[in-house]
Amino acid sequence: MTDYQELGAFCPDDSITLPGAAEGPLAGLTFAAKDVLDVEGCITGNGHPAWRATHAPAPRSSLAVARVLAAGASLYGRTISDELAYSLTGENFHYGTPLNPAAPDRVPGGSSSGSASATAAGAVDFALGSDCGGSVRVPASYCGIYGMRPTHGRIALEGVCPFAPSFDCVGWFARDAALLEKVGRVLLEDEASPAPVTRLVMPREAFQMLAPEVRTALQPALAQVEKILGPAEEIALAPDGLDTWSATFRTIQAAEIWSSVGEWIEATQPTFGPGVRERFAAAKEVDPEAVARATAHRAEIRARLQVALPPGTLMVLPSTPRVAPPRGAATAEVEVVYRHLAMNLLCIAGLAGLPQVSMPLANQDGLPLGISLVGGRGADTALLAAACHISA
């Protein structure tokens, strides 16, 4: 296999390769695994050298890695994650920024940056990542590939570094929708025929928040989706505003993250890069009363989405509000202009634990721009099948 180390996508401390089973639905394919997923006998670095230095080799592989190995795929390498997975840019202060093959002067998106980079470049056939706030959907959009976040809880988090448990999912990337579906069938252990899609809805707020040039760039992709799934019915999804939903997401997420890794941070005192450093400092100070209010609001949001997305209904929305930012952009620009706007879209699936597939159907001035489908809980195979039909 060609040497793809120049991508900067693979972990410099761990070049592990493992053969897959001789037979299976993924036999002959190669994959990479984000450095938050355990591989038996290896230390999981979680995107930070201090984490790697303070943890022992994993006694067994994560469930997701084990399933694709058993299905015949061979592990080609471990891929770089943002620091403790707490970023959406893909710029790791310690290990560098993996290349975005679709836009080399732009960031690949995080935190599953290495997995997206390796997949987009063709270094592997597919890759595993994780998605909490958008860590598969964002790099899929930025790198021009397919990315899937499943229903929360569909794939057990055994052997995955702790982060924000009520949001965390194992996700995956591929360059074509057919392979994305094939990998999904293995990871989800689901061979049943998907339920038919009978209705497509489009949240008004998700498109109104876009700059005019982004809305224009997405129109051909939206038309492609509607050609297969039927005209999209515009709905009012968030009467209190997606920015309010995003704030609720960030409050609960920060509290869970500090509960998961705060003790390690306090004991280890690791060095974090710009942006990540400030987010951990803020997570430490989250007010319990604010968490209680956010939890109540989350319950209201879940109920609203359950009504909006009954069986047979899918929702179309932008994967990200903009194309990838330039590499090395000012932290304030990336954090305020990109991250906060992106979370207004990404929080929708996250708050209700819904599946979402990002499809590389649009571009703006030659830069990739993803469009997504979101389904109700358990609609994973319907999303994957719809992505195949649309891409064909």
Tab-separated table of C-alpha atoms in Angstrom, residues 32-361:
chain	number	residue	atom	x	y	z
A	32	ALA	CA	-8.292	3.397	10.137
A	33	ALA	CA	-9.431	4.032	13.698
A	34	LYS	CA	-9.498	7.324	15.561
A	35	ASP	CA	-7.140	7.482	18.535
A	36	VAL	CA	-10.014	7.377	21.021
A	37	LEU	CA	-10.920	3.779	20.130
A	38	ASP	CA	-9.049	1.014	21.923
A	39	VAL	CA	-6.995	-1.486	19.956
A	40	GLU	CA	-5.916	-4.532	21.932
A	41	GLY	CA	-2.343	-4.263	23.202
A	42	CYS	CA	-1.951	-0.583	22.253
A	43	ILE	CA	-2.163	2.613	24.273
A	44	THR	CA	-5.038	4.847	23.244
A	45	GLY	CA	-3.679	8.406	23.115
A	46	ASN	CA	-6.949	10.394	23.063
A	47	GLY	CA	-5.244	13.110	21.030
A	48	HIS	CA	-2.822	14.097	23.798
A	49	PRO	CA	0.710	12.903	24.708
A	50	ALA	CA	-0.029	13.258	28.441
A	51	TRP	CA	-3.015	10.932	28.156
A	52	ARG	CA	-0.884	8.413	26.340
A	53	ALA	CA	1.842	8.687	28.995
A	54	THR	CA	-0.590	8.056	31.855
A	55	HIS	CA	-2.546	5.109	30.466
A	56	ALA	CA	-1.747	1.444	29.950
A	57	PRO	CA	-2.243	-0.619	26.792
A	58	ALA	CA	-5.849	-1.630	26.165
A	59	PRO	CA	-6.667	-5.192	27.261
A	60	ARG	CA	-9.075	-5.583	24.342
A	61	SER	CA	-10.246	-3.719	21.263
A	62	SER	CA	-13.282	-1.462	21.312
A	63	LEU	CA	-16.507	-3.047	20.160
A	64	ALA	CA	-16.518	-1.058	16.914
A	65	VAL	CA	-12.957	-2.044	15.981
A	66	ALA	CA	-13.647	-5.671	16.860
A	67	ARG	CA	-16.763	-5.785	14.687
A	68	VAL	CA	-15.121	-4.505	11.513
A	69	LEU	CA	-12.065	-6.734	12.023
A	70	ALA	CA	-14.374	-9.734	12.440
A	71	ALA	CA	-16.169	-8.682	9.232
A	72	GLY	CA	-12.902	-8.948	7.287
A	73	ALA	CA	-11.559	-5.374	7.184
A	74	SER	CA	-7.880	-4.859	8.057
A	75	LEU	CA	-6.690	-2.064	10.308
A	76	TYR	CA	-4.150	0.138	8.535
A	77	GLY	CA	-3.424	2.596	11.340
A	78	ARG	CA	-4.531	4.827	14.202
A	79	THR	CA	-5.530	8.379	13.288
A	80	ILE	CA	-5.038	11.700	15.039
A	81	SER	CA	-7.823	13.175	17.134
A	82	ASP	CA	-8.140	16.697	18.455
A	83	GLU	CA	-7.040	16.994	22.099
A	84	LEU	CA	-9.341	14.779	24.178
A	85	ALA	CA	-11.745	15.185	21.243
A	86	TYR	CA	-12.767	18.682	22.410
A	87	SER	CA	-12.623	20.625	19.132
A	88	LEU	CA	-14.179	20.828	15.674
A	89	THR	CA	-11.212	22.213	13.713
A	90	GLY	CA	-8.764	19.299	13.444
A	91	GLU	CA	-5.781	21.417	14.502
A	92	ASN	CA	-3.962	19.479	17.233
A	93	PHE	CA	-1.564	21.631	19.277
A	94	HIS	CA	0.750	18.648	19.906
A	95	TYR	CA	0.538	16.564	16.729
A	96	GLY	CA	-0.258	19.092	14.009
A	97	THR	CA	-3.107	19.368	11.517
A	98	PRO	CA	-3.959	16.471	9.189
A	99	LEU	CA	-4.254	17.454	5.543
A	100	ASN	CA	-7.652	18.182	4.087
A	101	PRO	CA	-7.166	16.496	0.676
A	102	ALA	CA	-10.135	18.356	-0.802
A	103	ALA	CA	-8.829	21.767	0.314
A	104	PRO	CA	-5.168	21.639	1.368
A	105	ASP	CA	-5.131	25.218	2.659
A	106	ARG	CA	-8.141	24.523	4.913
A	107	VAL	CA	-8.567	22.592	8.150
A	108	PRO	CA	-9.969	19.049	7.894
A	109	GLY	CA	-12.420	19.519	10.766
A	110	GLY	CA	-12.346	17.682	14.055
A	111	SER	CA	-12.197	15.948	16.273
A	112	SER	CA	-12.078	12.925	13.934
A	113	SER	CA	-9.661	14.847	11.716
A	114	GLY	CA	-7.204	12.062	10.981
A	115	SER	CA	-9.908	9.565	10.081
A	116	ALA	CA	-11.545	12.000	7.653
A	117	SER	CA	-8.189	12.943	6.108
A	118	ALA	CA	-7.132	9.312	5.612
A	119	THR	CA	-10.473	8.419	4.043
A	120	ALA	CA	-10.625	11.444	1.755
A	121	ALA	CA	-7.082	10.817	0.520
A	122	GLY	CA	-7.769	7.167	-0.241
A	123	ALA	CA	-5.254	5.917	2.318
A	124	VAL	CA	-7.970	3.578	3.593
A	125	ASP	CA	-11.337	2.474	2.300
A	126	PHE	CA	-13.182	3.733	5.372
A	127	ALA	CA	-12.429	4.958	8.859
A	128	LEU	CA	-13.940	4.945	12.331
A	129	GLY	CA	-14.344	8.123	14.341
A	130	SER	CA	-16.468	9.411	17.173
A	131	ASP	CA	-19.132	12.095	17.220
A	132	CYS	CA	-20.273	14.032	20.291
A	133	GLY	CA	-20.916	17.583	19.137
A	134	GLY	CA	-20.245	17.008	15.448
A	135	SER	CA	-16.867	15.298	15.247
A	136	VAL	CA	-17.814	13.082	12.295
A	137	ARG	CA	-20.315	15.359	10.563
A	138	VAL	CA	-18.031	18.421	10.444
A	139	PRO	CA	-14.924	16.733	8.957
A	140	ALA	CA	-17.148	14.847	6.502
A	141	SER	CA	-18.513	18.168	5.268
A	142	TYR	CA	-15.123	19.896	5.184
A	143	CYS	CA	-13.325	17.018	3.419
A	144	GLY	CA	-16.037	16.163	0.915
A	145	ILE	CA	-16.819	12.605	2.059
A	146	TYR	CA	-19.729	10.725	3.611
A	147	GLY	CA	-19.982	10.603	7.390
A	148	MET	CA	-22.471	8.859	9.662
A	149	ARG	CA	-23.457	9.571	13.256
A	150	PRO	CA	-25.773	6.732	14.396
A	151	THR	CA	-28.613	6.791	16.884
A	152	HIS	CA	-27.141	7.341	20.339
A	153	GLY	CA	-26.673	3.960	22.011
A	154	ARG	CA	-26.926	1.843	18.833
A	155	ILE	CA	-23.194	1.041	19.012
A	156	ALA	CA	-21.939	0.420	22.537
A	157	LEU	CA	-19.106	2.679	23.718
A	158	GLU	CA	-17.037	-0.176	25.134
A	159	GLY	CA	-13.376	0.685	24.672
A	160	VAL	CA	-13.948	4.352	23.744
A	161	CYS	CA	-12.287	7.176	25.706
A	162	PRO	CA	-14.772	8.867	28.054
A	163	PHE	CA	-16.105	12.263	27.034
A	164	ALA	CA	-19.800	13.258	27.229
A	165	PRO	CA	-21.649	9.949	27.562
A	166	SER	CA	-25.183	11.130	26.814
A	167	PHE	CA	-24.013	12.496	23.437
A	168	ASP	CA	-21.090	10.254	22.425
A	169	CYS	CA	-21.411	7.972	19.387
A	170	VAL	CA	-19.026	5.879	17.323
A	171	GLY	CA	-19.294	7.096	13.722
A	172	TRP	CA	-17.666	6.291	10.403
A	173	PHE	CA	-16.529	7.764	7.068
A	174	ALA	CA	-16.419	6.530	3.478
A	175	ARG	CA	-15.897	8.070	0.056
A	176	ASP	CA	-19.075	6.557	-1.351
A	177	ALA	CA	-22.517	5.946	0.072
A	178	ALA	CA	-22.647	2.246	-0.787
A	179	LEU	CA	-19.615	1.489	1.374
A	180	LEU	CA	-20.906	3.757	4.131
A	181	GLU	CA	-24.047	1.608	4.208
A	182	LYS	CA	-22.108	-1.664	4.098
A	183	VAL	CA	-19.939	-0.628	7.052
A	184	GLY	CA	-23.040	0.578	8.868
A	185	ARG	CA	-24.739	-2.783	8.503
A	186	VAL	CA	-21.749	-4.377	10.225
A	187	LEU	CA	-21.428	-1.830	13.023
A	188	LEU	CA	-25.173	-1.690	13.681
A	189	GLU	CA	-25.596	-5.470	13.276
A	190	ASP	CA	-28.727	-4.729	11.301
A	191	GLU	CA	-29.671	-6.540	8.091
A	192	ALA	CA	-33.383	-5.662	8.147
A	193	SER	CA	-34.930	-3.760	5.246
A	194	PRO	CA	-35.167	-0.058	6.082
A	195	ALA	CA	-38.542	1.549	6.562
A	196	PRO	CA	-39.691	3.558	3.521
A	197	VAL	CA	-39.342	7.336	3.552
A	198	THR	CA	-42.732	8.969	3.060
A	199	ARG	CA	-42.057	12.582	4.028
A	200	LEU	CA	-39.180	15.061	3.917
A	201	VAL	CA	-39.093	18.147	6.122
A	202	MET	CA	-36.777	21.141	6.132
A	203	PRO	CA	-36.265	23.271	9.287
A	204	ARG	CA	-36.713	26.912	8.356
A	205	GLU	CA	-34.256	28.140	11.006
A	206	ALA	CA	-31.425	25.937	9.721
A	207	PHE	CA	-31.460	27.556	6.297
A	208	GLN	CA	-32.291	31.088	7.431
A	209	MET	CA	-29.086	31.220	9.483
A	210	LEU	CA	-26.925	30.680	6.389
A	211	ALA	CA	-25.196	33.420	4.451
A	212	PRO	CA	-26.872	33.978	1.053
A	213	GLU	CA	-23.928	32.510	-0.860
A	214	VAL	CA	-24.078	29.321	1.213
A	215	ARG	CA	-27.816	28.921	0.622
A	216	THR	CA	-27.182	29.340	-3.081
A	217	ALA	CA	-24.403	26.755	-3.037
A	218	LEU	CA	-26.679	24.223	-1.313
A	219	GLN	CA	-29.605	24.583	-3.737
A	220	PRO	CA	-28.423	21.953	-6.271
A	221	ALA	CA	-27.824	19.469	-3.449
A	222	LEU	CA	-31.244	20.168	-1.969
A	223	ALA	CA	-32.801	19.622	-5.385
A	224	GLN	CA	-30.955	16.305	-5.681
A	225	VAL	CA	-32.334	15.183	-2.318
A	226	GLU	CA	-35.865	16.272	-3.211
A	227	LYS	CA	-35.682	14.459	-6.548
A	228	ILE	CA	-35.364	11.165	-4.671
A	229	LEU	CA	-37.300	11.797	-1.440
A	230	GLY	CA	-39.934	14.235	-2.671
A	231	PRO	CA	-40.470	17.954	-2.034
A	232	ALA	CA	-39.298	19.146	1.374
A	233	GLU	CA	-41.969	20.590	3.630
A	234	GLU	CA	-40.680	23.648	5.471
A	235	ILE	CA	-41.280	23.491	9.220
A	236	ALA	CA	-40.611	25.729	12.210
A	237	LEU	CA	-38.414	23.491	14.348
A	238	ALA	CA	-37.049	25.731	17.114
A	239	PRO	CA	-39.402	28.589	18.027
A	240	ASP	CA	-37.051	29.613	20.833
A	241	GLY	CA	-34.103	29.722	18.414
A	242	LEU	CA	-31.379	27.256	17.466
A	243	ASP	CA	-28.879	29.402	19.373
A	244	THR	CA	-30.864	28.610	22.526
A	245	TRP	CA	-30.769	24.901	21.691
A	246	SER	CA	-27.022	25.172	21.110
A	247	ALA	CA	-26.481	26.813	24.500
A	248	THR	CA	-28.408	23.981	26.157
A	249	PHE	CA	-26.243	21.437	24.371
A	250	ARG	CA	-22.990	23.148	25.355
A	251	THR	CA	-23.992	23.412	29.030
A	252	ILE	CA	-24.840	19.716	29.403
A	253	GLN	CA	-21.890	18.625	27.294
A	254	ALA	CA	-19.392	20.683	29.311
A	255	ALA	CA	-20.693	19.298	32.607
A	256	GLU	CA	-20.450	15.719	31.365
A	257	ILE	CA	-16.969	16.272	29.941
A	258	TRP	CA	-15.652	17.631	33.217
A	259	SER	CA	-17.237	14.712	35.054
A	260	SER	CA	-15.450	12.314	32.674
A	261	VAL	CA	-11.956	13.833	32.481
A	262	GLY	CA	-11.792	16.629	35.064
A	263	GLU	CA	-10.167	14.470	37.722
A	264	TRP	CA	-7.465	13.402	35.243
A	265	ILE	CA	-6.881	17.017	34.177
A	266	GLU	CA	-6.555	18.192	37.790
A	267	ALA	CA	-4.111	15.401	38.618
A	268	THR	CA	-2.041	15.601	35.434
A	269	GLN	CA	-2.117	19.327	34.614
A	270	PRO	CA	-1.654	18.745	30.873
A	271	THR	CA	-0.917	21.518	28.391
A	272	PHE	CA	-3.776	22.294	26.013
A	273	GLY	CA	-3.728	24.360	22.863
A	274	PRO	CA	-5.721	27.556	22.180
A	275	GLY	CA	-9.465	27.089	22.215
A	276	VAL	CA	-9.303	23.678	23.873
A	277	ARG	CA	-7.666	25.219	26.941
A	278	GLU	CA	-10.474	27.739	27.353
A	279	ARG	CA	-13.220	25.145	26.847
A	280	PHE	CA	-11.873	22.907	29.618
A	281	ALA	CA	-11.531	25.903	31.936
A	282	ALA	CA	-15.155	26.822	31.265
A	283	ALA	CA	-16.313	23.221	31.712
A	284	LYS	CA	-14.823	23.188	35.201
A	285	GLU	CA	-16.993	26.138	36.215
A	286	VAL	CA	-20.371	25.032	34.878
A	287	ASP	CA	-23.134	25.934	37.347
A	288	PRO	CA	-25.198	22.881	38.498
A	289	GLU	CA	-28.356	25.004	38.390
A	290	ALA	CA	-27.602	25.855	34.762
A	291	VAL	CA	-27.228	22.136	34.055
A	292	ALA	CA	-30.610	21.437	35.670
A	293	ARG	CA	-32.298	24.103	33.525
A	294	ALA	CA	-30.581	22.803	30.405
A	295	THR	CA	-31.626	19.241	31.185
A	296	ALA	CA	-35.265	20.295	31.444
A	297	HIS	CA	-34.973	22.207	28.169
A	298	ARG	CA	-33.386	19.178	26.525
A	299	ALA	CA	-36.419	17.085	27.476
A	300	GLU	CA	-38.668	19.641	25.744
A	301	ILE	CA	-36.462	19.574	22.639
A	302	ARG	CA	-36.526	15.783	22.497
A	303	ALA	CA	-40.307	15.775	22.703
A	304	ARG	CA	-40.529	18.350	19.907
A	305	LEU	CA	-38.207	16.353	17.646
A	306	GLN	CA	-40.124	13.150	18.312
A	307	VAL	CA	-43.237	14.840	16.973
A	308	ALA	CA	-41.359	16.372	14.017
A	309	LEU	CA	-39.710	13.087	12.988
A	310	PRO	CA	-42.178	10.196	13.231
A	311	PRO	CA	-41.372	6.920	11.410
A	312	GLY	CA	-41.063	7.529	7.681
A	313	THR	CA	-40.052	11.196	8.012
A	314	LEU	CA	-36.537	12.490	7.374
A	315	MET	CA	-35.211	16.024	7.810
A	316	VAL	CA	-32.772	17.732	5.437
A	317	LEU	CA	-30.433	20.450	6.684
A	318	PRO	CA	-26.912	21.795	6.092
A	319	SER	CA	-24.166	19.721	7.704
A	320	THR	CA	-22.209	22.892	8.531
A	321	PRO	CA	-23.047	26.572	8.025
A	322	ARG	CA	-19.849	27.294	6.120
A	323	VAL	CA	-17.006	25.643	4.254
A	324	ALA	CA	-13.843	24.778	6.178
A	325	PRO	CA	-11.921	27.708	7.683
A	326	PRO	CA	-8.321	28.339	6.584
A	327	ARG	CA	-5.534	26.544	8.398
A	328	GLY	CA	-4.005	28.682	11.123
A	329	ALA	CA	-6.944	31.086	11.375
A	330	ALA	CA	-7.225	33.204	14.508
A	331	THR	CA	-8.712	31.289	17.430
A	332	ALA	CA	-11.421	33.915	18.007
A	333	GLU	CA	-12.509	33.684	14.369
A	334	VAL	CA	-12.686	29.892	14.420
A	335	GLU	CA	-14.358	29.649	17.816
A	336	VAL	CA	-16.975	32.372	17.407
A	337	VAL	CA	-17.697	32.519	13.707
A	338	TYR	CA	-17.355	28.829	12.883
A	339	ARG	CA	-17.846	26.736	16.025
A	340	HIS	CA	-20.800	28.579	17.518
A	341	LEU	CA	-22.640	28.787	14.207
A	342	ALA	CA	-21.929	25.126	13.494
A	343	MET	CA	-23.266	24.048	16.873
A	344	ASN	CA	-26.614	25.657	16.043
A	345	LEU	CA	-27.001	22.959	13.384
A	346	LEU	CA	-25.109	20.110	15.022
A	347	CYS	CA	-26.960	20.281	18.337
A	348	ILE	CA	-30.243	19.166	16.747
A	349	ALA	CA	-29.303	15.499	16.360
A	350	GLY	CA	-27.107	15.580	19.456
A	351	LEU	CA	-29.745	16.758	21.906
A	352	ALA	CA	-32.198	14.023	20.918
A	353	GLY	CA	-29.671	11.272	20.154
A	354	LEU	CA	-30.754	11.114	16.513
A	355	PRO	CA	-28.902	9.569	13.560
A	356	GLN	CA	-27.506	11.906	10.909
A	357	VAL	CA	-25.685	11.267	7.645
A	358	SER	CA	-23.626	13.983	5.947
A	359	MET	CA	-23.408	13.745	2.162
A	360	PRO	CA	-20.803	15.537	-0.035
A	361	LEU	CA	-23.284	16.867	-2.577
